[in-house]
Amino acid sequence: MRRVAVTGIGIVSSIGSTVDEVTASLREARSGVRFAPTYAEHGFKCQVEAAPKLNGEPIDWEGLVDRRAARFLAPGTAYAHIAMEQAIKDSGLTHDEITNERTGLIVGAGGPSTAAIVGAAETTKEKGSPKRIGPFAVPKA
């Protein structure tokens, strides 16, 4: 059997963004699903969301991600980036250990960025061609 070690964890979720927050939410059966006013304003039939929170507040991800990287990210991919940075920090691994070919990772994530997909669809409709979407639409979704 191969050796396995869980060395770090990063969490960005609607019930917390630290191990302690998520553990407390699970133990208290606290839901992360909330009413979404913007969904109601747009007339969507579903008007709830489970948006990630950090310390109980909506995440200002642009302030947490390097400015150069942020331009390639939508909120969903930014949350994954933030969780990755948390996991690396939590692991205590050095750069050499992280880049070692025997080091691996496991990632779990929710769905794509609906806003990025809708934005790409709107661009296609307005400009008449999906070729007008731009090269960053796929990594943002």
Short mmCIF file of C-alpha atoms in Angstrom, two decimals:
data_model
loop_
_atom_site.label_atom_id
_atom_site.label_comp_id
_atom_site.label_asym_id
_atom_site.label_seq_id
_atom_site.Cartn_x
_atom_site.Cartn_y
_atom_site.Cartn_z
CA MET A 1 0.00 0.00 0.00
CA ARG A 2 1.24 3.47 -0.85
CA ARG A 3 1.74 6.11 1.79
CA VAL A 4 -0.85 8.84 2.04
CA ALA A 5 -0.71 11.91 4.22
CA VAL A 6 -3.27 14.68 4.46
CA THR A 7 -1.10 17.67 5.16
CA GLY A 8 -3.26 20.69 4.45
CA ILE A 9 -6.83 21.73 3.89
CA GLY A 10 -8.39 24.78 2.28
CA ILE A 11 -12.10 25.51 2.41
CA VAL A 12 -14.24 28.17 0.77
CA SER A 13 -17.90 27.33 1.29
CA SER A 14 -21.28 28.73 2.21
CA ILE A 15 -21.05 27.29 5.73
CA GLY A 16 -17.58 28.61 6.47
CA SER A 17 -14.10 29.02 5.11
CA THR A 18 -12.07 27.53 7.92
CA VAL A 19 -12.09 24.04 9.41
CA ASP A 20 -13.51 25.43 12.67
CA GLU A 21 -16.31 27.38 10.93
CA VAL A 22 -17.35 24.40 8.80
CA THR A 23 -17.18 21.98 11.73
CA ALA A 24 -19.36 24.29 13.85
CA SER A 25 -21.86 24.74 11.00
CA LEU A 26 -22.13 21.00 10.47
CA ARG A 27 -22.53 20.26 14.18
CA GLU A 28 -25.22 22.94 14.49
CA ALA A 29 -26.92 21.81 11.24
CA ARG A 30 -26.55 25.38 9.95
CA SER A 31 -27.45 25.78 6.29
CA GLY A 32 -25.46 27.98 3.95
CA VAL A 33 -28.42 28.51 1.63
CA ARG A 34 -29.79 32.05 1.63
CA PHE A 35 -32.27 34.20 -0.28
CA ALA A 36 -30.58 35.87 -3.26
CA PRO A 37 -32.07 39.33 -3.91
CA THR A 38 -30.34 39.63 -7.30
CA TYR A 39 -32.00 36.39 -8.46
CA ALA A 40 -35.38 37.81 -7.44
CA GLU A 41 -34.64 41.10 -9.24
CA HIS A 42 -33.93 39.16 -12.44
CA GLY A 43 -37.15 37.19 -12.03
CA PHE A 44 -35.44 33.81 -11.67
CA LYS A 45 -37.71 31.02 -10.44
CA CYS A 46 -35.01 29.86 -8.03
CA GLN A 47 -34.17 32.70 -5.67
CA VAL A 48 -31.70 31.06 -3.30
CA GLU A 49 -27.95 30.63 -3.38
CA ALA A 50 -25.22 29.09 -1.28
CA ALA A 51 -22.58 31.76 -1.81
CA PRO A 52 -19.23 31.24 -0.08
CA LYS A 53 -18.54 33.27 3.04
CA LEU A 54 -15.35 34.22 4.84
CA ASN A 55 -15.77 34.99 8.54
CA GLY A 56 -19.52 35.08 7.95
CA GLU A 57 -19.31 37.77 5.26
CA PRO A 58 -19.44 37.59 1.45
CA ILE A 59 -15.96 37.09 0.03
CA ASP A 60 -14.22 40.03 -1.65
CA TRP A 61 -12.08 37.64 -3.67
CA GLU A 62 -10.40 40.34 -5.74
CA GLY A 63 -8.66 41.55 -2.57
CA LEU A 64 -7.46 38.02 -1.77
CA VAL A 65 -6.02 37.03 -5.16
CA ASP A 66 -2.96 38.46 -6.86
CA ARG A 67 -4.08 41.22 -9.25
CA ARG A 68 -2.32 39.59 -12.22
CA ALA A 69 -4.05 36.24 -11.57
CA ALA A 70 -7.44 37.84 -10.82
CA ARG A 71 -7.99 38.96 -14.41
CA PHE A 72 -8.16 35.31 -15.49
CA LEU A 73 -10.56 34.24 -12.74
CA ALA A 74 -14.30 34.30 -12.20
CA PRO A 75 -15.60 34.05 -8.64
CA GLY A 76 -15.82 30.23 -8.73
CA THR A 77 -12.24 29.77 -9.87
CA ALA A 78 -11.08 32.49 -7.47
CA TYR A 79 -12.63 30.55 -4.57
CA ALA A 80 -10.70 27.46 -5.69
CA HIS A 81 -7.53 29.56 -5.83
CA ILE A 82 -8.13 30.88 -2.31
CA ALA A 83 -8.76 27.34 -1.00
CA MET A 84 -5.56 26.17 -2.70
CA GLU A 85 -3.55 28.91 -1.01
CA GLN A 86 -5.12 28.01 2.35
CA ALA A 87 -4.25 24.32 1.86
CA ILE A 88 -0.64 25.09 0.95
CA LYS A 89 -0.27 27.36 3.98
CA ASP A 90 -1.96 24.79 6.24
CA SER A 91 0.32 22.02 4.95
CA GLY A 92 3.52 23.75 6.00
CA LEU A 93 5.18 22.23 2.94
CA THR A 94 8.17 23.98 1.41
CA HIS A 95 8.30 25.00 -2.24
CA ASP A 96 10.59 22.04 -2.99
CA GLU A 97 8.15 19.64 -1.34
CA ILE A 98 5.19 21.07 -3.24
CA THR A 99 6.95 20.85 -6.61
CA ASN A 100 8.23 17.31 -5.95
CA GLU A 101 6.89 14.86 -8.54
CA ARG A 102 5.72 12.54 -5.75
CA THR A 103 3.52 15.25 -4.23
CA GLY A 104 -0.11 15.16 -5.33
CA LEU A 105 -3.39 16.73 -4.45
CA ILE A 106 -7.09 16.06 -4.33
CA VAL A 107 -9.55 18.79 -5.21
CA GLY A 108 -13.29 18.94 -4.68
CA ALA A 109 -15.38 21.74 -6.09
CA GLY A 110 -18.92 22.78 -6.89
CA GLY A 111 -20.30 23.80 -10.23
CA PRO A 112 -19.11 26.30 -12.79
CA SER A 113 -19.48 30.06 -12.65
CA THR A 114 -22.99 30.64 -13.91
CA ALA A 115 -22.32 34.37 -14.24
CA ALA A 116 -19.34 33.72 -16.56
CA ILE A 117 -21.39 31.35 -18.71
CA VAL A 118 -24.34 33.78 -18.93
CA GLY A 119 -21.91 36.61 -19.75
CA ALA A 120 -20.41 34.57 -22.59
CA ALA A 121 -23.89 33.78 -23.90
CA GLU A 122 -24.86 37.47 -23.79
CA THR A 123 -21.69 38.42 -25.65
CA THR A 124 -22.45 35.80 -28.30
CA LYS A 125 -25.98 37.11 -28.68
CA GLU A 126 -24.96 40.80 -28.80
CA LYS A 127 -21.98 40.34 -31.11
CA GLY A 128 -23.53 37.59 -33.24
CA SER A 129 -20.73 35.07 -32.86
CA PRO A 130 -19.10 32.97 -30.13
CA LYS A 131 -15.76 34.02 -31.60
CA ARG A 132 -16.32 37.41 -29.93
CA ILE A 133 -16.36 35.95 -26.40
CA GLY A 134 -12.62 36.29 -25.84
CA PRO A 135 -9.89 33.90 -24.73
CA PHE A 136 -10.56 34.11 -20.98
CA ALA A 137 -14.19 32.91 -21.05
CA VAL A 138 -13.26 29.24 -20.60
CA PRO A 139 -10.91 29.59 -17.60
CA LYS A 140 -13.43 31.91 -15.94
CA ALA A 141 -16.23 29.36 -16.32
#
